[in-house]
Amino acid sequence: MNYKITSVLALISLVAAIIFTGCSRSVASKQDSQSAVATPGKTDKNKEKLNREASFVPMTSDENAGANARDALIAAGKAKAAPALKEGQWLNSEPTTLENLRGRVVLVDFWTFGCYNCRNTLPTLKRLDADYRDKGLTIVGVHTPESEYEKNFDKIQDAVKRLGIKYPVVTDGGGDTWREYNIEAWPTVVILDKQGRIRYTHIGEGAYDVQEKVIQTLLAEKEAKTASASNGEYKGEKIVKTEDEWRKQLNKEQFYVMREKGTERAFTGEYNDNHEHGDYYCAACHLKLFSSDAKFESGTGWPSFYQPIAAINVTEETDNSFGSSRTEVLCSRCRSHLGHVFDDGPKPTGLRYCMNSVALKFEKQN
């Protein structure tokens, strides 16, 4: 009897041990399975990102789209320069300008925190910022309020933090930037190329895949070369004429500016607001001086460029007239006065070649 009881007890112990071992393995397997499930979420997102990048095919510009077209990639030659961002309070960034962002693709998002549709676009904007900021994209949120309530800066600040917006945001309380861009509704996305030209506009939600393709295409665009012998670099020849000869060749205003070192009145020049694609030549000797690719909106009232076609094409000399020291810019071939250069320009050079329209002749490129 004692033998049987002992055998039964041993058998029960053995079965219990087997069950316990099985349960332990099951729990461990379940835990391993759960920890394995947590990783694929991130992995899947990374795979999606890699797949988007690997499958990228540059968009083709719509040659029929005008400068004010919507939902089309506007050709560089037809695109117009983006207006400057007006003054406002900045969040997530030091105050900046579009000129300082030259060389980067810029997405300008017109929004307001009280707009339901605007909030619906934020997941895509935040993802684009995370995926492309390091590759050359800057997103700027222009907060243009719809109501008095949305003008309160503290509320804007709280909304930006609460909504998890990490890209720069600038307030547009008076709607000045909104009007400069001719915006009609919230939200509106405007995408600029590396030269600060408006290449794409979309109103409302949606078209997220198209917007990403536009960004990828503009990031992949190579900046136009502006300093090679093949496109007009000065070879060293000189043109010398008497003042009487120049007076016969040039009109009265040109002679005053180019030979007597005068200055045309601000905002009166033919090329101050010219946004067409092409090159600017010396009005006296036809030496190529500047490309529209280097032209930017300086707000000064004179056509401004951040660099010449080639440094050798212009000559810079100290100008001490009018009780101050400035740097005069002359045509290297005929020594006609063109304007002055200042060190308050945009990237990549930080220079502003402030030129007189009458000293230039523009030739459009197709």
Coordinates of C-alpha atoms in Angstrom, one line a residue:
M1 CA 0.0 0.0 0.0
N2 CA 2.8 2.4 0.9
Y3 CA 4.5 1.5 -2.4
K4 CA 1.4 2.4 -4.5
I5 CA 0.9 5.7 -2.7
T6 CA 4.6 6.6 -3.3
S7 CA 4.3 5.7 -7.0
V8 CA 1.1 7.8 -7.4
L9 CA 2.7 10.8 -5.6
A10 CA 5.8 10.6 -7.9
L11 CA 3.6 10.4 -11.0
I12 CA 1.6 13.5 -9.8
S13 CA 4.9 15.4 -9.2
L14 CA 6.2 14.5 -12.7
V15 CA 3.0 15.6 -14.4
A16 CA 3.0 18.9 -12.4
A17 CA 6.6 19.5 -13.4
I18 CA 5.8 18.9 -17.1
I19 CA 2.7 21.3 -16.9
F20 CA 4.7 24.0 -15.2
T21 CA 7.6 23.8 -17.7
G22 CA 5.1 24.0 -20.5
C23 CA 3.4 27.0 -19.0
S24 CA 6.7 28.8 -18.5
R25 CA 7.7 28.2 -22.1
S26 CA 4.3 29.4 -23.2
V27 CA 4.6 32.6 -21.2
A28 CA 8.1 33.2 -22.4
S29 CA 7.1 32.6 -26.0
K30 CA 4.2 35.0 -25.6
Q31 CA 6.5 37.7 -24.1
D32 CA 9.0 37.2 -27.0
S33 CA 6.2 37.4 -29.4
Q34 CA 4.8 40.6 -27.9
S35 CA 8.3 42.3 -27.9
A36 CA 8.7 41.2 -31.5
V37 CA 5.4 42.7 -32.5
A38 CA 6.4 46.2 -31.1
T39 CA 9.4 46.5 -33.5
P40 CA 7.6 45.9 -36.8
G41 CA 5.6 49.1 -36.4
K42 CA 8.7 51.2 -36.7
T43 CA 10.2 48.9 -39.2
D44 CA 7.1 49.1 -41.5
K45 CA 7.3 52.9 -41.4
N46 CA 11.0 52.8 -42.3
K47 CA 10.2 50.4 -45.1
E48 CA 7.5 52.7 -46.4
K49 CA 9.9 55.6 -46.4
L50 CA 12.6 53.6 -48.2
N51 CA 10.0 52.4 -50.7
R52 CA 8.9 56.0 -51.4
E53 CA 12.5 57.1 -52.0
A54 CA 13.4 54.1 -54.1
S55 CA 10.3 54.4 -56.3
F56 CA 10.8 58.2 -56.8
V57 CA 10.5 59.3 -60.4
P58 CA 10.9 63.1 -61.0
M59 CA 7.7 64.9 -62.0
T60 CA 7.6 66.6 -65.4
S61 CA 6.9 70.3 -65.3
D62 CA 3.6 71.3 -67.0
E63 CA 4.7 73.6 -69.8
N64 CA 1.1 74.8 -70.2
A65 CA 0.8 76.0 -66.6
G66 CA 1.1 79.7 -66.0
A67 CA 2.8 81.4 -63.1
N68 CA -0.5 81.4 -61.1
A69 CA -1.5 77.8 -61.8
R70 CA -2.7 75.5 -59.1
D71 CA -2.1 71.8 -58.6
A72 CA 0.6 71.7 -61.3
L73 CA 4.4 71.7 -61.3
I74 CA 5.2 75.1 -62.9
A75 CA 8.2 75.1 -65.2
A76 CA 11.2 77.1 -63.8
G77 CA 11.2 79.5 -66.7
K78 CA 7.6 80.5 -66.1
A79 CA 7.6 80.5 -62.3
K80 CA 7.5 83.8 -60.4
A81 CA 9.6 84.8 -57.4
A82 CA 7.8 84.3 -54.1
P83 CA 7.0 87.5 -52.2
A84 CA 8.9 88.1 -49.0
L85 CA 7.4 87.0 -45.7
K86 CA 6.2 90.0 -43.8
E87 CA 7.2 90.7 -40.2
G88 CA 5.7 88.5 -37.4
Q89 CA 6.6 86.6 -34.3
W90 CA 8.5 83.4 -34.8
L91 CA 8.1 80.1 -33.1
N92 CA 10.5 77.1 -33.3
S93 CA 13.1 79.3 -35.1
E94 CA 14.9 82.6 -35.1
P95 CA 13.4 85.1 -37.5
T96 CA 14.4 84.4 -41.0
T97 CA 13.7 85.4 -44.6
L98 CA 13.2 83.5 -47.9
E99 CA 16.4 85.0 -49.1
N100 CA 18.3 83.3 -46.2
L101 CA 16.6 80.0 -47.3
R102 CA 17.9 80.2 -50.8
G103 CA 19.4 76.8 -51.8
R104 CA 16.6 75.0 -49.9
V105 CA 13.2 73.9 -51.0
V106 CA 10.6 75.8 -49.0
L107 CA 7.0 74.7 -48.3
V108 CA 4.9 77.6 -47.0
D109 CA 1.8 76.5 -45.2
F110 CA -1.0 79.0 -44.7
W111 CA -3.0 77.8 -41.7
T112 CA -4.7 78.8 -38.4
F113 CA -5.1 76.7 -35.3
G114 CA -8.9 77.0 -35.3
C115 CA -9.3 75.5 -38.8
Y116 CA -10.4 71.9 -38.7
N117 CA -9.1 71.3 -42.3
C118 CA -5.7 72.8 -41.3
R119 CA -5.3 70.4 -38.4
N120 CA -6.1 67.5 -40.8
T121 CA -3.0 68.3 -42.9
L122 CA -0.6 68.4 -40.0
P123 CA 0.2 64.7 -39.8
T124 CA 1.5 64.9 -43.4
L125 CA 3.4 68.2 -42.9
K126 CA 5.1 66.8 -39.7
R127 CA 6.1 63.7 -41.6
L128 CA 7.5 65.7 -44.5
D129 CA 9.4 67.8 -42.1
A130 CA 10.9 64.7 -40.4
D131 CA 11.7 62.9 -43.6
Y132 CA 13.1 65.8 -45.7
R133 CA 14.5 68.5 -43.4
D134 CA 18.0 67.1 -43.4
K135 CA 17.8 66.7 -47.2
G136 CA 17.1 70.4 -47.9
L137 CA 13.4 71.1 -47.1
T138 CA 12.2 73.9 -44.8
I139 CA 8.6 74.1 -43.9
V140 CA 7.3 77.5 -42.7
G141 CA 3.9 77.7 -41.2
V142 CA 2.3 81.1 -41.8
H143 CA -0.4 81.5 -39.1
T144 CA -3.0 83.8 -40.5
P145 CA -5.9 84.0 -38.1
E146 CA -9.6 83.8 -39.1
S147 CA -11.0 85.2 -35.9
E148 CA -9.9 87.6 -33.2
Y149 CA -9.5 84.7 -30.8
E150 CA -6.8 83.2 -33.1
K151 CA -4.7 86.4 -33.0
N152 CA -3.6 85.8 -29.4
F153 CA 0.0 84.9 -29.4
D154 CA -0.1 82.8 -26.2
K155 CA -2.9 80.7 -27.8
I156 CA -0.9 80.3 -31.0
Q157 CA 2.1 79.2 -28.9
D158 CA 0.0 76.7 -26.9
A159 CA -1.5 75.3 -30.1
V160 CA 1.8 74.8 -31.8
K161 CA 3.1 72.9 -28.8
R162 CA -0.1 70.9 -28.3
L163 CA -0.2 69.9 -32.0
G164 CA 3.4 68.8 -32.0
I165 CA 4.6 71.2 -34.7
K166 CA 8.4 71.4 -34.7
Y167 CA 9.0 73.4 -37.9
P168 CA 9.2 77.2 -37.9
V169 CA 5.9 79.1 -37.6
V170 CA 5.5 82.9 -38.1
T171 CA 2.4 84.9 -37.2
D172 CA 0.6 86.9 -39.8
G173 CA -1.9 88.7 -37.6
G174 CA -2.7 91.4 -40.1
G175 CA -2.8 89.1 -43.1
D176 CA -0.1 90.9 -44.9
T177 CA 1.7 87.8 -46.1
W178 CA -1.7 86.2 -47.0
R179 CA -2.5 89.1 -49.3
E180 CA 1.0 89.2 -50.9
Y181 CA 0.5 85.5 -51.9
N182 CA -3.1 86.1 -53.0
I183 CA -4.3 83.3 -50.7
E184 CA -8.0 82.7 -50.7
A185 CA -8.7 79.9 -48.2
W186 CA -7.2 77.8 -45.4
P187 CA -5.2 75.6 -45.7
T188 CA -3.1 76.5 -48.7
V189 CA 0.3 75.0 -49.4
V190 CA 2.8 76.9 -51.6
I191 CA 6.1 75.1 -52.5
L192 CA 9.2 77.1 -53.6
D193 CA 12.3 75.9 -55.4
K194 CA 15.9 76.5 -54.4
Q195 CA 15.8 79.9 -56.2
G196 CA 12.8 81.0 -54.3
R197 CA 10.3 80.7 -57.2
I198 CA 6.7 79.5 -56.7
R199 CA 6.5 76.1 -58.4
Y200 CA 3.4 74.5 -56.9
T201 CA 0.2 75.6 -55.0
H202 CA -2.6 73.6 -53.6
I203 CA -5.7 74.7 -51.7
G204 CA -7.4 72.5 -49.1
E205 CA -6.7 69.0 -47.8
G206 CA -5.4 66.1 -49.9
A207 CA -2.9 65.8 -52.8
Y208 CA -0.3 64.7 -50.2
D209 CA 1.4 62.3 -52.5
V210 CA 1.7 64.9 -55.2
Q211 CA 3.2 67.4 -52.8
E212 CA 5.8 64.9 -51.7
K213 CA 6.7 64.2 -55.3
V214 CA 7.0 68.0 -56.0
I215 CA 9.3 68.3 -53.0
Q216 CA 11.4 65.3 -54.2
T217 CA 11.6 66.7 -57.7
L218 CA 12.7 70.2 -56.5
L219 CA 15.3 68.7 -54.1
A220 CA 16.7 66.8 -57.0
E221 CA 16.9 69.8 -59.4
K222 CA 20.4 71.0 -60.0
E223 CA 20.9 74.7 -59.5
A224 CA 21.7 76.5 -62.7
K225 CA 25.4 77.2 -63.3
T226 CA 26.1 80.9 -63.5
A227 CA 29.8 81.1 -63.9
S228 CA 31.4 79.3 -66.9
A229 CA 33.2 80.5 -70.0
S230 CA 30.6 78.8 -72.1
N231 CA 27.8 81.0 -70.8
G232 CA 29.4 84.4 -71.0
E233 CA 32.5 84.7 -68.8
Y234 CA 34.5 87.8 -69.7
K235 CA 37.6 87.1 -71.7
G236 CA 39.5 90.3 -71.0
E237 CA 38.7 92.4 -74.1
K238 CA 38.1 96.1 -73.5
I239 CA 35.7 98.6 -75.1
V240 CA 36.9 102.2 -74.9
K241 CA 34.9 105.2 -76.3
T242 CA 34.9 108.9 -75.7
E243 CA 32.1 110.5 -73.7
D244 CA 30.7 112.0 -76.8
E245 CA 30.5 108.5 -78.4
W246 CA 28.8 107.1 -75.4
R247 CA 26.4 110.1 -75.4
K248 CA 25.4 109.3 -78.9
Q249 CA 24.9 105.6 -78.2
L250 CA 23.1 105.8 -74.9
N251 CA 19.8 107.5 -74.1
K252 CA 19.7 110.4 -71.6
E253 CA 18.9 108.3 -68.6
Q254 CA 21.4 105.6 -69.5
F255 CA 24.2 108.1 -69.9
Y256 CA 23.3 109.7 -66.6
V257 CA 23.5 106.4 -64.7
M258 CA 26.2 104.5 -66.7
R259 CA 28.7 107.3 -67.5
E260 CA 27.9 109.9 -64.8
K261 CA 27.4 107.3 -62.0
G262 CA 23.8 108.4 -61.3
T263 CA 21.0 106.3 -59.7
E264 CA 17.5 105.8 -61.1
R265 CA 14.7 106.3 -58.6
A266 CA 13.6 103.3 -56.6
F267 CA 10.7 101.2 -57.8
T268 CA 10.7 102.9 -61.2
G269 CA 13.1 100.6 -63.1
E270 CA 11.9 98.2 -65.8
Y271 CA 13.4 95.1 -64.2
N272 CA 12.7 95.6 -60.5
D273 CA 9.6 93.4 -60.7
N274 CA 10.7 91.3 -63.6
H275 CA 10.2 87.5 -62.9
E276 CA 10.9 86.0 -66.3
H277 CA 13.7 83.5 -66.9
G278 CA 16.7 84.8 -68.8
D279 CA 19.9 86.8 -68.6
Y280 CA 20.8 90.4 -68.0
Y281 CA 23.5 92.1 -70.2
C282 CA 25.3 95.4 -69.9
A283 CA 23.2 98.0 -71.8
A284 CA 26.3 99.6 -73.2
C285 CA 28.5 96.7 -74.5
H286 CA 26.2 93.6 -74.2
L287 CA 28.5 91.7 -71.8
K288 CA 26.5 89.1 -69.9
L289 CA 26.3 90.1 -66.2
F290 CA 23.6 88.4 -64.3
S291 CA 21.2 85.4 -64.5
S292 CA 17.6 85.5 -63.4
D293 CA 18.5 82.4 -61.3
A294 CA 20.4 84.7 -59.0
K295 CA 17.8 87.4 -58.8
F296 CA 15.8 87.9 -55.6
E297 CA 13.2 90.2 -54.1
S298 CA 15.2 92.6 -51.9
G299 CA 12.4 95.1 -51.3
T300 CA 14.7 98.0 -52.1
G301 CA 13.2 99.1 -55.4
W302 CA 16.1 98.1 -57.6
P303 CA 16.7 94.7 -59.3
S304 CA 19.0 92.7 -57.0
F305 CA 21.1 89.6 -57.5
Y306 CA 23.2 87.5 -55.1
Q307 CA 26.0 86.9 -57.6
P308 CA 27.1 87.8 -61.2
I309 CA 27.4 85.4 -64.1
A310 CA 31.1 85.3 -63.2
A311 CA 33.1 87.3 -60.7
I312 CA 35.4 88.5 -63.5
N313 CA 32.5 90.0 -65.5
V314 CA 32.1 92.9 -63.0
T315 CA 34.7 95.2 -61.5
E316 CA 34.3 96.4 -57.9
E317 CA 35.8 99.7 -56.7
T318 CA 35.5 101.8 -53.5
D319 CA 33.1 104.7 -53.8
N320 CA 33.5 107.4 -51.2
S321 CA 30.9 109.8 -52.6
F322 CA 28.1 111.3 -50.5
G323 CA 30.1 111.0 -47.3
S324 CA 30.1 107.2 -47.0
S325 CA 32.1 104.3 -48.3
R326 CA 30.4 101.9 -50.6
T327 CA 31.4 99.3 -53.2
E328 CA 30.7 100.4 -56.7
V329 CA 30.0 97.8 -59.4
L330 CA 31.2 98.4 -63.0
C331 CA 31.0 96.4 -66.2
S332 CA 34.5 94.9 -66.7
R333 CA 34.5 95.4 -70.5
C334 CA 33.3 99.0 -70.9
R335 CA 33.6 100.3 -67.3
S336 CA 30.0 101.5 -67.3
H337 CA 28.5 102.1 -63.8
L338 CA 26.0 99.5 -62.9
G339 CA 25.2 100.0 -59.2
H340 CA 26.6 98.9 -55.9
V341 CA 27.1 95.7 -54.0
F342 CA 26.3 95.3 -50.3
D343 CA 26.8 92.5 -47.8
D344 CA 23.2 92.0 -46.7
G345 CA 22.1 89.6 -49.4
P346 CA 20.8 86.0 -49.1
K347 CA 22.6 82.7 -49.2
P348 CA 24.7 81.3 -50.7
T349 CA 26.9 84.4 -51.1
G350 CA 25.4 86.9 -48.6
L351 CA 25.8 89.6 -51.2
R352 CA 23.2 92.0 -52.8
Y353 CA 24.2 93.4 -56.2
C354 CA 21.8 96.4 -56.3
M355 CA 21.6 97.3 -60.0
N356 CA 20.0 100.1 -62.0
S357 CA 17.5 98.8 -64.6
V358 CA 18.7 101.3 -67.2
A359 CA 22.2 99.8 -67.1
L360 CA 20.9 96.4 -68.0
K361 CA 19.3 94.7 -71.0
F362 CA 17.2 91.6 -70.3
E363 CA 17.0 88.7 -72.8
K364 CA 14.4 86.1 -72.1
Q365 CA 15.3 82.4 -72.4
N366 CA 12.7 79.9 -73.6

